[in-house]
PDB file of C-alpha atoms in Angstrom:
ATOM      1  CA  MET B   1       5.227 -18.636   8.971  1.00 58.00           C
ATOM      2  CA  VAL B   2       5.276 -15.209  10.714  1.00 68.00           C
ATOM      3  CA  GLU B   3       8.192 -14.055   8.241  1.00 76.00           C
ATOM      4  CA  LYS B   4       5.956 -15.242   5.416  1.00 79.00           C
ATOM      5  CA  SER B   5       2.516 -13.713   6.679  1.00 80.00           C
ATOM      6  CA  MET B   6       4.773 -10.155   7.209  1.00 79.00           C
ATOM      7  CA  ASP B   7       6.246 -10.315   3.565  1.00 85.00           C
ATOM      8  CA  ASN B   8       2.524 -11.033   2.340  1.00 83.00           C
ATOM      9  CA  VAL B   9       1.288  -7.822   4.107  1.00 83.00           C
ATOM     10  CA  ILE B  10       4.015  -5.974   2.823  1.00 83.00           C
ATOM     11  CA  THR B  11       3.497  -6.758  -0.547  1.00 88.00           C
ATOM     12  CA  ILE B  12       0.059  -6.224  -0.295  1.00 85.00           C
ATOM     13  CA  GLY B  13       0.849  -2.770   1.296  1.00 81.00           C
ATOM     14  CA  GLU B  14       3.127  -1.716  -1.779  1.00 87.00           C
ATOM     15  CA  THR B  15       0.428  -2.534  -4.228  1.00 87.00           C
ATOM     16  CA  ILE B  16      -2.202  -0.322  -2.397  1.00 83.00           C
ATOM     17  CA  ALA B  17       0.424   2.399  -1.848  1.00 81.00           C
ATOM     18  CA  VAL B  18       0.900   2.433  -5.836  1.00 82.00           C
ATOM     19  CA  GLU B  19      -2.743   2.278  -6.700  1.00 78.00           C
ATOM     20  CA  PHE B  20      -3.133   5.098  -4.274  1.00 77.00           C
ATOM     21  CA  LYS B  21      -0.330   7.166  -5.926  1.00 77.00           C
ATOM     22  CA  ARG B  22      -1.764   6.720  -9.171  1.00 73.00           C
ATOM     23  CA  CYS B  23      -5.681   7.255  -8.651  1.00 64.00           C
ATOM     24  CA  GLY B  24      -5.368   8.900  -5.125  1.00 63.00           C
ATOM     25  CA  ASN B  25      -3.449  11.954  -5.415  1.00 64.00           C
ATOM     26  CA  GLY B  26      -6.309  14.135  -4.092  1.00 59.00           C
ATOM     27  CA  ILE B  27      -6.483  11.530  -0.921  1.00 58.00           C
ATOM     28  CA  GLU B  28      -2.945  12.667  -0.362  1.00 57.00           C
ATOM     29  CA  ASN B  29      -3.473  16.098  -0.488  1.00 57.00           C
ATOM     30  CA  ASP B  30      -6.910  15.879   1.643  1.00 56.00           C
ATOM     31  CA  THR B  31      -4.418  15.718   4.455  1.00 53.00           C
TER      32      THR B  31
END
């Protein structure tokens, strides 16, 4: 159960990361 939850979180995290790289270059440079 825990492993499946972590897998889900990782998948969602990767999706968000891809979105940020595509649309959020300004956010990356803000750091």
